[in-house]
Amino acid sequence: MSAVSCLRPVSALALSLALVATPLVARPPMSEVSKVTEGLIATGIAHEISEVCPSLQARRLRGFGFLMSLRQHARSLGYSRDEVDAYVDNDAEADRLEGIARARLAKMGAVKGQPGTYCRVGRREMAADSQIGRLLR
């Protein structure tokens, strides 16, 4: 028996295990997928601005398309529809992201009870063509 023929069963076994193990590679929790969380935070900020500033509105179709692109990104990373839905429906995670969005909005200059500050932030984001600005009109 040659050295090569002795390795064939081992190589086949190793290849089989590698193929089986590949889908089992641990993915980070979706809360650690920056593109998804940052996209949701930007959407939340744009929504808040559109709710408070009377002169700016949310671009709903663009917003929907953007949210669908985030969903597709998560799916492309291997998350199932059920996993994506569970993340989106997770109240604790929604509260966490909302808190981050409100803190960022305040840091950007929005002051609760002063709609003009929200309008200024929104217009500045629109001028910068940021993701937040692209979700407003």
Short mmCIF file of C-alpha atoms in Angstrom, two decimals:
data_model
loop_
_atom_site.label_atom_id
_atom_site.label_comp_id
_atom_site.label_asym_id
_atom_site.label_seq_id
_atom_site.Cartn_x
_atom_site.Cartn_y
_atom_site.Cartn_z
CA MET A 1 0.00 0.00 0.00
CA SER A 2 1.52 3.31 -1.05
CA ALA A 3 1.62 6.42 1.11
CA VAL A 4 -0.77 8.19 -1.26
CA SER A 5 -3.41 5.46 -1.14
CA CYS A 6 -3.28 5.51 2.67
CA LEU A 7 -4.12 9.21 2.66
CA ARG A 8 -7.07 8.99 0.27
CA PRO A 9 -9.62 7.90 2.90
CA VAL A 10 -8.30 10.55 5.29
CA SER A 11 -8.46 13.22 2.59
CA ALA A 12 -12.00 12.21 1.66
CA LEU A 13 -13.02 12.30 5.32
CA ALA A 14 -11.38 15.70 5.83
CA LEU A 15 -13.11 17.09 2.75
CA SER A 16 -16.47 15.69 3.88
CA LEU A 17 -16.07 17.23 7.32
CA ALA A 18 -15.07 20.57 5.82
CA LEU A 19 -18.13 20.61 3.58
CA VAL A 20 -20.44 19.67 6.44
CA ALA A 21 -18.85 22.13 8.86
CA THR A 22 -18.96 25.11 6.52
CA PRO A 23 -22.63 25.99 7.14
CA LEU A 24 -22.05 25.55 10.86
CA VAL A 25 -19.49 28.35 11.05
CA ALA A 26 -20.66 30.68 13.79
CA ARG A 27 -22.05 33.97 12.59
CA PRO A 28 -21.95 36.93 14.91
CA PRO A 29 -25.27 37.97 16.43
CA MET A 30 -27.08 40.22 13.98
CA SER A 31 -26.71 43.05 16.51
CA GLU A 32 -22.98 42.96 15.66
CA VAL A 33 -23.48 43.25 11.90
CA SER A 34 -22.50 46.88 11.45
CA LYS A 35 -24.12 47.42 8.05
CA VAL A 36 -27.48 46.25 9.42
CA THR A 37 -27.38 48.07 12.76
CA GLU A 38 -25.97 51.31 11.33
CA GLY A 39 -28.60 51.20 8.58
CA LEU A 40 -31.38 50.75 11.10
CA ILE A 41 -30.00 53.58 13.24
CA ALA A 42 -29.83 55.90 10.20
CA THR A 43 -33.41 54.97 9.31
CA GLY A 44 -34.52 55.70 12.88
CA ILE A 45 -32.83 59.09 12.85
CA ALA A 46 -34.41 60.01 9.51
CA HIS A 47 -37.82 58.88 10.78
CA GLU A 48 -37.48 60.93 13.97
CA ILE A 49 -36.47 64.02 12.00
CA SER A 50 -39.45 63.59 9.66
CA GLU A 51 -41.80 63.23 12.64
CA VAL A 52 -40.54 66.35 14.45
CA CYS A 53 -39.56 68.73 11.63
CA PRO A 54 -42.68 70.02 9.86
CA SER A 55 -40.79 70.97 6.68
CA LEU A 56 -39.10 67.61 6.06
CA GLN A 57 -40.69 64.30 5.15
CA ALA A 58 -39.51 60.72 5.04
CA ARG A 59 -38.95 59.26 1.60
CA ARG A 60 -41.05 56.20 2.27
CA LEU A 61 -40.38 54.22 -0.89
CA ARG A 62 -36.66 54.90 -0.68
CA GLY A 63 -36.77 53.96 3.01
CA PHE A 64 -38.58 50.73 2.26
CA GLY A 65 -36.06 49.88 -0.45
CA PHE A 66 -33.18 50.62 1.91
CA LEU A 67 -34.67 48.41 4.63
CA MET A 68 -35.12 45.61 2.08
CA SER A 69 -31.44 46.00 1.10
CA LEU A 70 -30.47 45.56 4.77
CA ARG A 71 -32.61 42.43 4.93
CA GLN A 72 -30.96 41.11 1.77
CA HIS A 73 -27.51 41.86 3.17
CA ALA A 74 -28.29 39.84 6.30
CA ARG A 75 -29.59 36.99 4.15
CA SER A 76 -26.41 37.10 2.03
CA LEU A 77 -24.41 36.60 5.23
CA GLY A 78 -26.32 33.39 5.87
CA TYR A 79 -29.04 34.54 8.26
CA SER A 80 -32.38 32.85 7.64
CA ARG A 81 -35.63 34.72 7.09
CA ASP A 82 -36.73 33.60 10.54
CA GLU A 83 -33.52 34.94 12.10
CA VAL A 84 -33.93 38.29 10.34
CA ASP A 85 -37.59 38.50 11.37
CA ALA A 86 -36.74 37.60 14.97
CA TYR A 87 -34.11 40.35 15.05
CA VAL A 88 -36.48 42.94 13.57
CA ASP A 89 -39.23 41.94 16.03
CA ASN A 90 -36.93 41.96 19.09
CA ASP A 91 -38.26 44.75 21.32
CA ALA A 92 -35.14 44.94 23.48
CA GLU A 93 -32.93 45.37 20.41
CA ALA A 94 -35.32 47.96 18.96
CA ASP A 95 -35.11 49.90 22.24
CA ARG A 96 -31.30 49.67 22.19
CA LEU A 97 -31.06 50.95 18.61
CA GLU A 98 -33.60 53.69 19.31
CA GLY A 99 -31.51 54.85 22.26
CA ILE A 100 -28.41 54.99 20.07
CA ALA A 101 -30.31 56.88 17.36
CA ARG A 102 -31.67 59.45 19.82
CA ALA A 103 -28.23 59.96 21.39
CA ARG A 104 -26.65 60.47 17.96
CA LEU A 105 -29.41 62.83 16.93
CA ALA A 106 -28.79 64.91 20.07
CA LYS A 107 -25.05 64.89 19.38
CA MET A 108 -25.82 66.12 15.86
CA GLY A 109 -27.61 69.13 17.37
CA ALA A 110 -31.26 68.11 17.67
CA VAL A 111 -32.84 69.35 20.90
CA LYS A 112 -36.05 67.76 22.19
CA GLY A 113 -38.91 70.26 22.05
CA GLN A 114 -37.15 72.43 19.45
CA PRO A 115 -38.30 71.30 16.00
CA GLY A 116 -36.05 73.80 14.22
CA THR A 117 -32.99 71.95 15.48
CA TYR A 118 -34.29 68.73 13.91
CA CYS A 119 -34.88 70.58 10.64
CA ARG A 120 -31.31 71.93 10.68
CA VAL A 121 -29.90 68.46 11.29
CA GLY A 122 -32.06 67.02 8.51
CA ARG A 123 -31.08 69.70 6.00
CA ARG A 124 -27.40 69.29 6.89
CA GLU A 125 -27.67 65.51 6.35
CA MET A 126 -29.45 66.06 3.04
CA ALA A 127 -26.71 68.47 1.89
CA ALA A 128 -24.06 65.93 2.91
CA ASP A 129 -25.93 63.22 0.96
CA SER A 130 -25.62 60.91 3.97
CA GLN A 131 -27.80 57.85 4.35
CA ILE A 132 -29.97 59.85 6.75
CA GLY A 133 -30.24 62.68 4.22
CA ARG A 134 -31.12 60.31 1.38
CA LEU A 135 -34.11 59.11 3.42
CA LEU A 136 -35.51 62.66 3.74
CA ARG A 137 -37.06 65.21 1.36
#
